[in-house]
XYZ file of C-alpha atoms in Angstrom:
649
model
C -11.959 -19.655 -3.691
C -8.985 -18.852 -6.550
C -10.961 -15.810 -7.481
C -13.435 -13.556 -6.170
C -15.457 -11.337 -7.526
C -17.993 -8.766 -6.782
C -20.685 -6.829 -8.096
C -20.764 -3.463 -6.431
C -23.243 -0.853 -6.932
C -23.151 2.819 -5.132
C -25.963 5.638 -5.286
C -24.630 8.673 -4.011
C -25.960 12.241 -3.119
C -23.230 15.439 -2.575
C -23.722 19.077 -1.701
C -21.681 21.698 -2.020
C -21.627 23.357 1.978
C -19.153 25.414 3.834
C -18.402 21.651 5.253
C -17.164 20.443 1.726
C -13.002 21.090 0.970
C -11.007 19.654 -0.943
C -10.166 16.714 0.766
C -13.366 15.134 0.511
C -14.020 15.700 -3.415
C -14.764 12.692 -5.314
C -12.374 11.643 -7.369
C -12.612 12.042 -11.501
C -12.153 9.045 -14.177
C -9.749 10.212 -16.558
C -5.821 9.525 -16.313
C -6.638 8.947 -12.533
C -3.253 6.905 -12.385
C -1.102 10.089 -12.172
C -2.640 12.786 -13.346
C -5.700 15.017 -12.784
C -7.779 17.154 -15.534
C -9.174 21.114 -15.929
C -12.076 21.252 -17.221
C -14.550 24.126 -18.278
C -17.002 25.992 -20.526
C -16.845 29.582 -21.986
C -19.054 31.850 -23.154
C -19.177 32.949 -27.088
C -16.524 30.637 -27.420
C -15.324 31.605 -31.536
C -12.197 32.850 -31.599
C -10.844 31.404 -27.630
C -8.262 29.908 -27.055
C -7.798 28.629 -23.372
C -4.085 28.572 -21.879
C -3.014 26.474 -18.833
C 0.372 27.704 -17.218
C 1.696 25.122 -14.231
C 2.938 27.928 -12.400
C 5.642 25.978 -10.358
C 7.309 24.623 -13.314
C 6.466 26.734 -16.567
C 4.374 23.588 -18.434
C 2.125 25.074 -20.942
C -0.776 23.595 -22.571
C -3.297 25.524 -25.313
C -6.546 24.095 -25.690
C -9.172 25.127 -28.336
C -13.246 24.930 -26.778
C -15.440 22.983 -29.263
C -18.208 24.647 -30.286
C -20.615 24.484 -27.735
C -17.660 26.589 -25.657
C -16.756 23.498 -23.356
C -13.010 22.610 -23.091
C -11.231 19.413 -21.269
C -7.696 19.211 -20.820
C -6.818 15.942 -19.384
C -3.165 14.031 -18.619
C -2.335 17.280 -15.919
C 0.494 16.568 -13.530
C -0.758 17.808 -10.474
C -0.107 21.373 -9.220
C -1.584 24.787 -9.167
C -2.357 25.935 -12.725
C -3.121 29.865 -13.928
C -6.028 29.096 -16.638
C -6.274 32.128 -18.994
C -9.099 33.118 -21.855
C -7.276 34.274 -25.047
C -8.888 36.648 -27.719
C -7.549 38.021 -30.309
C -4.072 37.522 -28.703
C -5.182 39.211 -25.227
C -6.166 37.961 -22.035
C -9.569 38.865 -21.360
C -9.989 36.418 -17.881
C -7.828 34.620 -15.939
C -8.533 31.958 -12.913
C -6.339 29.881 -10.530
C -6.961 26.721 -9.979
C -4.885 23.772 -8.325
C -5.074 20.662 -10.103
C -5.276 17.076 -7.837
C -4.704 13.865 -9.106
C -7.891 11.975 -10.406
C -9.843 14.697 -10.136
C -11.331 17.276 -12.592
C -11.760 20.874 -11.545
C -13.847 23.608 -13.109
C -12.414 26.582 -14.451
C -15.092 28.082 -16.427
C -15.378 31.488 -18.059
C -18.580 33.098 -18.180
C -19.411 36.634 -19.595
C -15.973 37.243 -21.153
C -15.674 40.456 -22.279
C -13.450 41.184 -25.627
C -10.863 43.460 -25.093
C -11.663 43.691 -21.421
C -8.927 41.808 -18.951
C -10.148 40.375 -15.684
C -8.605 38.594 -12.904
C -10.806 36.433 -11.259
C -8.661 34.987 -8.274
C -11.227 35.849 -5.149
C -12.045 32.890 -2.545
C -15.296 31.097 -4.055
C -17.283 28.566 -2.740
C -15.905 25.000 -3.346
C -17.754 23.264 -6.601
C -18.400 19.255 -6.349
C -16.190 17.708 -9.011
C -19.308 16.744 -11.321
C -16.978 14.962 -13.745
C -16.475 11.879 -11.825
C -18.763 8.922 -10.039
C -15.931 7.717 -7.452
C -16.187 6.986 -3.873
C -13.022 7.916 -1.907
C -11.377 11.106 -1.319
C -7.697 13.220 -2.206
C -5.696 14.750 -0.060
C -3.133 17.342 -0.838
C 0.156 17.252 0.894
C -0.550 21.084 2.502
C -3.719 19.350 3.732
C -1.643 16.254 5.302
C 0.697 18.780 6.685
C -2.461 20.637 9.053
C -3.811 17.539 10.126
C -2.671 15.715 13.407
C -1.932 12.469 11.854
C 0.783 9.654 12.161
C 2.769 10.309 9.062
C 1.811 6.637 7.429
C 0.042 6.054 4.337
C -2.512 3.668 6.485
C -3.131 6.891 8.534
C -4.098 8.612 5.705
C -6.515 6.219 3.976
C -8.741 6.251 8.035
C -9.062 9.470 6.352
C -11.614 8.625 3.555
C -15.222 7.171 4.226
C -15.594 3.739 4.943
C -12.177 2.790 5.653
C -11.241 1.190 8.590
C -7.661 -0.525 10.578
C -7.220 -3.876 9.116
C -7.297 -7.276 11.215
C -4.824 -6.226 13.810
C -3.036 -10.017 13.425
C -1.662 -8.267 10.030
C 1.106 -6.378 9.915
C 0.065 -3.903 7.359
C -2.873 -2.622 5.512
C -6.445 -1.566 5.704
C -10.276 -2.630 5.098
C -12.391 -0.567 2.247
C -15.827 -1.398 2.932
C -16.108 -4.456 4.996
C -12.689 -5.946 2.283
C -10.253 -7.660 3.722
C -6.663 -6.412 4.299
C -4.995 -8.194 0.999
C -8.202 -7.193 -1.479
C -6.514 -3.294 -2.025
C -3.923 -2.042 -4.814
C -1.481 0.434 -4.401
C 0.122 2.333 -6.754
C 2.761 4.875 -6.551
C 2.575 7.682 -9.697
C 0.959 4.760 -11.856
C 3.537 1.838 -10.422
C 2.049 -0.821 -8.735
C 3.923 -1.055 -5.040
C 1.410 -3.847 -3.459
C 3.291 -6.528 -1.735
C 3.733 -9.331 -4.339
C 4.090 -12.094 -1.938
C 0.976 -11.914 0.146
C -1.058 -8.330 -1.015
C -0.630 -7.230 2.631
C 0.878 -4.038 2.477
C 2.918 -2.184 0.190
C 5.844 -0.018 -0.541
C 5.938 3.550 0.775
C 7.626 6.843 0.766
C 9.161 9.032 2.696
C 6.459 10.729 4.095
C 7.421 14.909 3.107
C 7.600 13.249 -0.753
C 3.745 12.294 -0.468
C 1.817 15.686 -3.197
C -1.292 14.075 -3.108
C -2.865 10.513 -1.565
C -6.292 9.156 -3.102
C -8.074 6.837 -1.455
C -10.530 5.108 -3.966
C -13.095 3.291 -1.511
C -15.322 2.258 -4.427
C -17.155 2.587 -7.972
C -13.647 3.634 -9.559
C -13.667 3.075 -13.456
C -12.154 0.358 -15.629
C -8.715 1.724 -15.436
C -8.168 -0.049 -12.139
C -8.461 -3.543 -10.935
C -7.088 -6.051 -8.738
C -8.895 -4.655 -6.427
C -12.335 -5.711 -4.562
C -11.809 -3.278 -1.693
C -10.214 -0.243 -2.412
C -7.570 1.922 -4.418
C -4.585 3.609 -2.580
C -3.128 6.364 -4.895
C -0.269 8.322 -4.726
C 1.400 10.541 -6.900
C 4.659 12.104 -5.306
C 6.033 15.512 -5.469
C 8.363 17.409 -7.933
C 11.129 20.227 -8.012
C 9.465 23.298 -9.506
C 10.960 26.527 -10.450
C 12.330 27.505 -7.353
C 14.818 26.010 -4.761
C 13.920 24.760 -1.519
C 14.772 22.821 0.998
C 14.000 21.609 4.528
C 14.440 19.324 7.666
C 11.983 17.550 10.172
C 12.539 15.321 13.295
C 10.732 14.168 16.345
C 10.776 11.921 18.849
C 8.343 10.413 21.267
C 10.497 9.008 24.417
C 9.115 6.620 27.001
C 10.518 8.957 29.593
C 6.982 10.937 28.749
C 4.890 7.939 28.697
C 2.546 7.043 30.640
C 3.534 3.632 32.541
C 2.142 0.206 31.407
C -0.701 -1.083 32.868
C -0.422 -4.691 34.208
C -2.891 -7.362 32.779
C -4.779 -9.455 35.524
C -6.761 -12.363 35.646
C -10.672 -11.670 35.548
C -12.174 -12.602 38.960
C -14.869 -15.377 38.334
C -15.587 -17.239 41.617
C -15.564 -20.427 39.531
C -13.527 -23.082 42.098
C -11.489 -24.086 39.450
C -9.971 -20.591 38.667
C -9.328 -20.089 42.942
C -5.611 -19.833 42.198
C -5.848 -17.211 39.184
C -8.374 -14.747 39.689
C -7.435 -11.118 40.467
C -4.227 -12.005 39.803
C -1.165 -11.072 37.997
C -1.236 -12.585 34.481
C 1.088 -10.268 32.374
C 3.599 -7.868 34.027
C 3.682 -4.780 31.633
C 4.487 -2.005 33.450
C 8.226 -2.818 32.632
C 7.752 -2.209 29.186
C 9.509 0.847 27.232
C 8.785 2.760 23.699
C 10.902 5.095 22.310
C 10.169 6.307 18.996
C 12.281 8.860 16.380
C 11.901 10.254 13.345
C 14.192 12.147 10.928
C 13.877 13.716 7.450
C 14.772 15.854 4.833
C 14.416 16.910 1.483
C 15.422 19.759 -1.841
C 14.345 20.183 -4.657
C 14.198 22.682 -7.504
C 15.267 23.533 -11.360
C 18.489 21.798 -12.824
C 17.012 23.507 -16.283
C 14.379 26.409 -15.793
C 11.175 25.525 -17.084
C 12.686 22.050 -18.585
C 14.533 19.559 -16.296
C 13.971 19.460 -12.035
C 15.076 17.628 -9.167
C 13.287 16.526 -5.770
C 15.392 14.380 -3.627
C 14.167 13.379 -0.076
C 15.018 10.893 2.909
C 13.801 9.662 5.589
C 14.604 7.797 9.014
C 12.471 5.974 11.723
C 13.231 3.898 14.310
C 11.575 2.643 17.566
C 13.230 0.927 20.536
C 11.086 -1.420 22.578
C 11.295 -3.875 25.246
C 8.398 -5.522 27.031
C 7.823 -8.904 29.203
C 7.194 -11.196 26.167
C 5.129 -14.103 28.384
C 2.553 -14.057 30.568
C 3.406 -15.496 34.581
C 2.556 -19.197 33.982
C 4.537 -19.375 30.308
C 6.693 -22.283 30.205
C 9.191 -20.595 27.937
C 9.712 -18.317 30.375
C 13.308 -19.234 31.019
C 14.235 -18.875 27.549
C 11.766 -16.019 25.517
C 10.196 -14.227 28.524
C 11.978 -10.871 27.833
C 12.330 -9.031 24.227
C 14.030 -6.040 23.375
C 13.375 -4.793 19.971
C 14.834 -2.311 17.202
C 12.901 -1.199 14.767
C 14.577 1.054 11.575
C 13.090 1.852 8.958
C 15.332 3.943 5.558
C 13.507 5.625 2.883
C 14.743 7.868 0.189
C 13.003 9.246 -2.851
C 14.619 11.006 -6.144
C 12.148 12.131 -8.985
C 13.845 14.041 -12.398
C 11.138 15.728 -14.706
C 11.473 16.694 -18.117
C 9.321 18.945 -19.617
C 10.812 17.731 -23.553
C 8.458 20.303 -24.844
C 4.858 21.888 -23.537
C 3.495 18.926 -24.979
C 6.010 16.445 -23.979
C 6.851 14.919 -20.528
C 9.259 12.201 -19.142
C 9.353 11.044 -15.365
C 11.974 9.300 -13.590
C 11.380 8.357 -10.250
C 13.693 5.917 -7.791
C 12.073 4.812 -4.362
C 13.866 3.248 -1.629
C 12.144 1.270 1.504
C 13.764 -1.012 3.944
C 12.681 -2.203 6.903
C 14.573 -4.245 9.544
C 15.069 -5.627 12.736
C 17.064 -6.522 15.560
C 15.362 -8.283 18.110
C 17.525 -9.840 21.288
C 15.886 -12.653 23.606
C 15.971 -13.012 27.114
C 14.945 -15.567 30.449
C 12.794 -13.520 32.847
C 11.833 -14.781 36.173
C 8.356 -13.354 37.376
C 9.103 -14.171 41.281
C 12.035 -11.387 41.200
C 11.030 -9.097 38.142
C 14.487 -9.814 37.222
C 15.652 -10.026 33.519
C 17.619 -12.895 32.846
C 20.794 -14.028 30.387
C 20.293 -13.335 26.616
C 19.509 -16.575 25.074
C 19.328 -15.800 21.389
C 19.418 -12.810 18.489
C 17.105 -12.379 15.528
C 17.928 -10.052 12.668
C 15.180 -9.176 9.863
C 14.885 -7.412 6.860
C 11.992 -6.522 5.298
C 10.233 -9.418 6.737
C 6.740 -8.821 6.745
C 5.994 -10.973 10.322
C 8.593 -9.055 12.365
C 9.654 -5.928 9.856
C 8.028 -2.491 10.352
C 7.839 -2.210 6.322
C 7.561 -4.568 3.860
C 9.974 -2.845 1.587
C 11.351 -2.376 -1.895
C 13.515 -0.935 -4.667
C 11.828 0.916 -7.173
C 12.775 2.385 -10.139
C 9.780 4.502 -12.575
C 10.182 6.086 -15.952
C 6.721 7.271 -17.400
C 6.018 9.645 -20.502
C 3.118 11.660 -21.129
C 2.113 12.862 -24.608
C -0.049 15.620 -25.867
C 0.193 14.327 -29.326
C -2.813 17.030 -30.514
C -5.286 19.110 -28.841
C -7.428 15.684 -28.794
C -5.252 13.087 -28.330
C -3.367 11.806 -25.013
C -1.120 8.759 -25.056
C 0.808 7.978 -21.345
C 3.335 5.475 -20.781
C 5.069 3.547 -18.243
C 7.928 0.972 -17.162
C 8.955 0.229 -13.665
C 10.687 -2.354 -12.326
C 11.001 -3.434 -8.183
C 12.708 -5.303 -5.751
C 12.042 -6.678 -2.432
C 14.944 -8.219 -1.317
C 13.850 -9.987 2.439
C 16.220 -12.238 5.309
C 15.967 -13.966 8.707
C 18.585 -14.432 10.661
C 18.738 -16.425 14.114
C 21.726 -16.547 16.034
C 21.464 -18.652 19.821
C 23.591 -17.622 22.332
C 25.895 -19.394 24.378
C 26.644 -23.165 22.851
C 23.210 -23.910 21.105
C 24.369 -24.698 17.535
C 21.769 -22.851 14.897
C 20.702 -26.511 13.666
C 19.631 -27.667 17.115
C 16.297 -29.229 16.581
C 13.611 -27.641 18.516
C 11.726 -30.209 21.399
C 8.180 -30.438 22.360
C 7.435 -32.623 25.201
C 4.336 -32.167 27.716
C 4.858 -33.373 31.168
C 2.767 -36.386 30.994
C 5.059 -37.716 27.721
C 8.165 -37.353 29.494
C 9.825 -40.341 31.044
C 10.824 -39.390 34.767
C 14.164 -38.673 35.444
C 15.019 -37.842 31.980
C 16.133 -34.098 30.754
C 14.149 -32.667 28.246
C 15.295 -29.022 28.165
C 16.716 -27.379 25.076
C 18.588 -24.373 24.773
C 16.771 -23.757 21.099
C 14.581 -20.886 21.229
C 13.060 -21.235 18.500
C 9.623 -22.529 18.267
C 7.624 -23.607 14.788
C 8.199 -22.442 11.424
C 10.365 -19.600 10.493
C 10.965 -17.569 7.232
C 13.152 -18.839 4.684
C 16.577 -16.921 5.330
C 16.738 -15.656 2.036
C 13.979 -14.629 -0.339
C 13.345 -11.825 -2.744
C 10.236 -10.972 -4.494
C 9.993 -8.717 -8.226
C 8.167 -7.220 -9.827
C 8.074 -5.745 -12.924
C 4.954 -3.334 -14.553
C 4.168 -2.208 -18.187
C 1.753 0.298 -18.927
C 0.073 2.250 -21.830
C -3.070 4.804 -21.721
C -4.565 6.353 -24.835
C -7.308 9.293 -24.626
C -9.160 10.158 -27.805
C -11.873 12.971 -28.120
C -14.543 13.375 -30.464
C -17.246 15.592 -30.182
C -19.396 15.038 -26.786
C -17.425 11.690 -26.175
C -13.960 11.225 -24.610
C -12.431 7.439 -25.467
C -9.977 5.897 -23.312
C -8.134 2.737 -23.245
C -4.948 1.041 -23.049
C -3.442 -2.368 -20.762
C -0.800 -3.400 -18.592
C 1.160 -5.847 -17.989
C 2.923 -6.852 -14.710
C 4.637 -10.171 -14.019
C 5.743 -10.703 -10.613
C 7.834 -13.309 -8.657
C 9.071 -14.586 -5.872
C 12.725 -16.512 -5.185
C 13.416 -19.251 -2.011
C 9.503 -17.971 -0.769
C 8.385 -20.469 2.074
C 9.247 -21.347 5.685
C 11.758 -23.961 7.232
C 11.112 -26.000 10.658
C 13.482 -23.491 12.892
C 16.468 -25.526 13.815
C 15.955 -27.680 10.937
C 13.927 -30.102 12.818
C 12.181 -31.043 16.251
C 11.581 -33.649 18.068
C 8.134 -34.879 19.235
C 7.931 -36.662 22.125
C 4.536 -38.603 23.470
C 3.143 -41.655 25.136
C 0.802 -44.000 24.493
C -1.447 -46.045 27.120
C -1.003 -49.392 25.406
C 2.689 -50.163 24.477
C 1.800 -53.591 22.400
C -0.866 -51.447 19.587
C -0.171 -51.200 16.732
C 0.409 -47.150 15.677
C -0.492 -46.180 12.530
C 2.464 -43.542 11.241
C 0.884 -43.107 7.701
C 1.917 -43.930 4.772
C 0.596 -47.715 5.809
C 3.832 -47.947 8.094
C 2.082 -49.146 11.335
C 4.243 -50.703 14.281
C 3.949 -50.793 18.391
C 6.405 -49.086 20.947
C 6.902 -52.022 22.465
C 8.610 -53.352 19.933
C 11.345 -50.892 19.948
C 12.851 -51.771 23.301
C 14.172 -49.540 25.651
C 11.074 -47.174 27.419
C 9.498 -47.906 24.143
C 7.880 -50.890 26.107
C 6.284 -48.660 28.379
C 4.534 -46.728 25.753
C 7.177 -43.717 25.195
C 8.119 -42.916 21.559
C 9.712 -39.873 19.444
C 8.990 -38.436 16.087
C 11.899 -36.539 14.050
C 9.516 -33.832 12.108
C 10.537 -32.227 9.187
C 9.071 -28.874 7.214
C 10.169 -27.409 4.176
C 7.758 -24.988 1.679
C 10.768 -22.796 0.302
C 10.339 -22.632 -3.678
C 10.334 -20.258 -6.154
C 6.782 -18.794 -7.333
C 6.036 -16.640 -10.462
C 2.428 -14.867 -11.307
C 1.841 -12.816 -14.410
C -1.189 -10.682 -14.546
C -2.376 -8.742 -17.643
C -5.601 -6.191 -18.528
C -6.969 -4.296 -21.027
C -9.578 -1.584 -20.837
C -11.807 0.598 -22.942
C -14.183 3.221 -22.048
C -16.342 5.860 -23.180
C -17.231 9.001 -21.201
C -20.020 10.694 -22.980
C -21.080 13.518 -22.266
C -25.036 12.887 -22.924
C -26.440 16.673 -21.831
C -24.471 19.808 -20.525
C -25.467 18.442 -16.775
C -25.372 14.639 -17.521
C -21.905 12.445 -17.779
C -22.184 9.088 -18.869
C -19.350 6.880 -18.666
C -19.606 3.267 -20.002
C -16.198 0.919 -19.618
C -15.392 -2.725 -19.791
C -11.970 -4.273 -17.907
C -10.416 -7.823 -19.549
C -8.502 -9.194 -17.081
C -5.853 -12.543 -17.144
C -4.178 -14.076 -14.410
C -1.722 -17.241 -14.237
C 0.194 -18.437 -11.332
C 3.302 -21.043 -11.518
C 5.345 -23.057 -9.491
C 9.309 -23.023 -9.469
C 9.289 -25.201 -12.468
C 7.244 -22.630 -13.922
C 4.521 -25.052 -15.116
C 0.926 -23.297 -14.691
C -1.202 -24.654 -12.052
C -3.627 -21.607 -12.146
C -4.648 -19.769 -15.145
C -7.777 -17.508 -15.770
C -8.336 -15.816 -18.863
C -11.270 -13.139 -20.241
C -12.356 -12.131 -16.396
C -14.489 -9.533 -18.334
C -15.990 -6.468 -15.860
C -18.014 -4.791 -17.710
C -18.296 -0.542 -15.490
C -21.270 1.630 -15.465
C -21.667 4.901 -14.453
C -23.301 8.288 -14.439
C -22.618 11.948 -12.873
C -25.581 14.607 -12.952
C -25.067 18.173 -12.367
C -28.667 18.939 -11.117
C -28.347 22.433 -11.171
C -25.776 22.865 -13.566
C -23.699 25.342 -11.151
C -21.939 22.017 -9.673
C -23.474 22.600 -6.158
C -25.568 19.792 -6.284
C -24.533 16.131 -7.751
C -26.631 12.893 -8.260
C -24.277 10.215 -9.366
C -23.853 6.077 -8.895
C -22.266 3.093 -10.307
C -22.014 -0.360 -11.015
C -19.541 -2.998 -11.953
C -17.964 -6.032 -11.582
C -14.310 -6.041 -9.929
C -11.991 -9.299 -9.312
C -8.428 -9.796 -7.265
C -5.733 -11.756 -8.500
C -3.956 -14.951 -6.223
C -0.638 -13.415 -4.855
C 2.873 -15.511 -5.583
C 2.268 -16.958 -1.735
């Protein structure tokens, strides 16, 4: 299939219990990319004004309720917000409320008094976000820091409902409802960080810059696409007001592990499997893990109230070394022992500008490299006894043998308040994933020894068929970099009881020397045919006997000299555009009606098109009711029509 699409439809029930939190909150529709929304409604409204104060880094915003006393302030970087009722110039009510991203919370003011100040900051029962018909969840980073958790981004996305660990023969990524692994999008505060190459995987953080993670398992709206499985979210935190700073590290060392178990053969009392069963197939209580983990981070005002910093880094590594074959491996002598090194270096700067209250400019710079060192060993199961070091390997940011798959990113975004009803956001990134193999034998083995395959019953007695190369197949290319670069622009218009969105993006991705190489260069075949005078047929209408190439060729023995080569460049440019109404049909009932155009073309390294889809139109449905209008109970469901794009692989 070069596309797939789906048609996905979700009917949902929530209540608002003592079980509900935050965490588990549907998330909301508008400027989900980055931002998250306060919403409300206030009593005797003539006259309001409704003021939202970030409190960590001074932004303002002043919103006017329309005449039915509801207000929506949308385009809200995340953070806790004081939300205060105006009259008259005086504060008559005040409520705190913390803002998460792509998700609308209720800060309503009922009963407002004039001339009579209130603060209403007492613990309340948690209300369902009613402005949204998402499947997923948020998390906030104080959340993320209770539970116990491996500080990953796949970690937190077993978080959210029907999620689960990917195919465990990829190195990275997850399943969102019965998806597979390379059907997800990531994004990274609006930047799309998904592994160009293959969509397995993406770019992360250093794990202490994570504010808030949202896992969008379904029905999300037609801002997103590329996606049939799920939405991975993550907006990153910022320097506020005040300094701070701190340090983390741990380490898990094998010396408190548990020892390997050995794997044995299963006992089957078939004759055939006399020699093998109950006994010793893989000998793993050798193996060793050690793993470490270091980071640190400030942040705080370079301006007050107008410019900040948050800079933070982090460091992991693992050392490992297990018994790489199992007893009756015939490489044995050359691969059966591996020791590995695992590192992987993050770092993560973010500048804010608040330009004015109605003005904001992001820069944010992400680093992510993953490599390693991996040395290979003879092991000789009789004595348990490691033998000489036969070869070295040396990755970076490979994503067979890398712990990440890595990149260089570099985000600026703007958001605009241009009026009280109009929201434009912007945004320009550009990455790099810069990616090497590197093989180096030991001893005399020259790197461009060809590799040999030759079974027992093709070998010609007497003869030598060992080879010192280690390496066996296909291997990366030993250079290769993959870009990509992302253009964005959001617009938010309301009027009256609806709020219109829309905007597109544009991202155009590639990928340089991409492909795999026979390791060695080459290898040689050998085999053996029963009758030396038949004709073989080689392909390509070349046909000829054994026989007639002398030597042991007339007793049936021949040799093939295979070559392999897929490196090439690779280029894919994908483009959108959305619109979408969210209408606000009663006081209880949210209608939101969208439609996604979506383009993709893929070329070769001559950059001629060999794949190119326009109009993939996906037309989104949905609808949120507040049943009993106190957002403690909420019927809501959707339906649409999603597609993924082919990756540069």
């Amino acid at each position: 299939m070069l596309r797939k699409t789906v048609l996905v439809r979700a009917l949902s029930i929530a209540f608002s219990t003592a079980a509900l939190t935050a965490a588990v909150v549907p998330a909301a529709l508008a400027q989900s990319n980055a931002a998250g929304n306060i919403y409300g409604n206030v009593e005797a409204a003539a006259g309001s004004t409704v003021v939202l104060l970030n409190t960590d880094t001074g932004l303002k915003r002043t919103i006017v309720p329309d005449s039915t006393g509801r207000y929506f302030a949308t385009a809200l970087p995340p953070g806790h917000y004081k939300v205060e009722l105006v009259r008259d110039g005086q504060v008559s009510k005040t409520v705190e409320v913390d803002v998460l991203v792509g998700q609308g919370v209720d800060a309503s003011f009922a009963n407002a008094t004039p001339g009579v100040q209130a603060v209403q900051v007492t613990g309340r029962r948690n209300r369902i976000d009613v402005s949204s018909s998402n499947n997923g969840a948020t998390f906030t980073a104080k959340e993320l820091d209770r539970l116990p958790i491996a500080h990953t981004v796949a970690a937190i996305i077993q978080l959210a409902p029907n999620t689960t660990r990917a195919d465990s023969r990829y190195a990275a990524g997850a399943s969102f409802g019965g998806g597979g692994a390379s059907e997800n999008a990531y994004y990274i505060n609006g930047f799309p960080v998904t592994n160009p190459l293959t969509q397995l995987g993406a770019s992360e953080l250093p794990f202490g810059a994570i504010a808030q993670a949202q896992v969008l398992t379904g029905g999300f709206g037609a801002e997103f696409g590329r996606s049939v499985g799920g939405v991975v979210n993550i907006t990153t935190k910022s320097g506020t007001n005040a300094w701070e700073f701190g340090a983390t590290a741990s380490i898990e060392p094998d010396s408190l592990r548990s020892t390997y178990k050995n794997s044995m053969y299963a006992v089957t009392g078939a004759p055939e499997n006399a020699a093998t069963d109950g006994t010793l197939l893989r000998r793993n209580s050798e193996n060793s893990k050690t793993e470490r983990i270091y980071g640190a981070y400030i942040g705080g005002p370079i301006i007050q109230d107008k410019l900040f910093m948050f800079l933070a880094a982090e460091a992991r590594s693992t050392d490992w070394s297990r018994v790489n074959g199992t007893r009756t491996s015939a490489s044995n002598n050359t691969t059966g022992f591996v020791t590995n090194k695992d590192k992987i270096d993050r770092y993560f700067g973010k500048f804010d500008w608040n330009i004015t209250d109605n003005h904001r400019l992001e820069l944010s710079l992400i680093g992510d490299e993953g490599k390693t060192d991996r040395n290979l060993y003879g092991y000789d199961y009789s004595t348990s006894q490691r033998g000489a070091q036969t070869a070295q390997q040396h990755y970076k940011n490979n994503a067979n043998f890398s712990p990440s798959v890595g990149a260089e990113t570099q985000i600026l975004r703007y958001m605009g308040n241009l009026t009280d009803n109009l929201t434009v956001t912007a945004l320009y990134g550009e990455s790099k994933t810069p990616s090497s193999s590197k093989y180096d034998p030991i001893g005399t083995a020259p790197a461009d020894l060809y590799q040999v395959v030759a079974n027992s019953n093709n070998r010609v007695p007497g003869l030598n068929y060992s080879s010192p190369q280690v390496l066996n197949g296909a291997i990366d290319a030993p250079e290769a970099s993959n870009k990509v670069k992302s253009s964005r622009f959001d617009l938010e218009y309301k009027i009256g009881q609806h709020t219109l969105r829309g905007g597109f993006d544009n991202n155009k991705l590639s990928s340089e020397n991409a492909g795999e190489i026979m390791g060695g260069g080459g290898q040689w075949s050998y085999s053996k045919t029963a009758n030396p005078n038949a004709l073989l047929n080689f392909g390509g209408g070349y046909r000829v006997s054994t026989a007639s190439g002398g030597g042991y060729g007339t007793q049936g023995y021949y040799v093939r000299k295979q070559l392999f080569d897929t490196r090439t460049d690779a280029f894919s440019d994908q483009s959108a555009q959305y619109l979408e109404d969210r209408y606000q049909a009663t006081k209880d009932l949210l209608v939101t009606v969208g439609l996604r155009n979506e383009s993709f073309t893929n070329k070769n390294g001559d950059g001629q098109k060999f794949l190119e889809i326009k109009n993939q139109l996906s037309p989104r449905l949905a609808a949120a009711w507040d049943v009993n209008g106190d957002a403690s109970l909420k019927v809501y469901g959707s339906a649409g029509r999603y597609a993924v794009q082919i990756p540069t692989h």
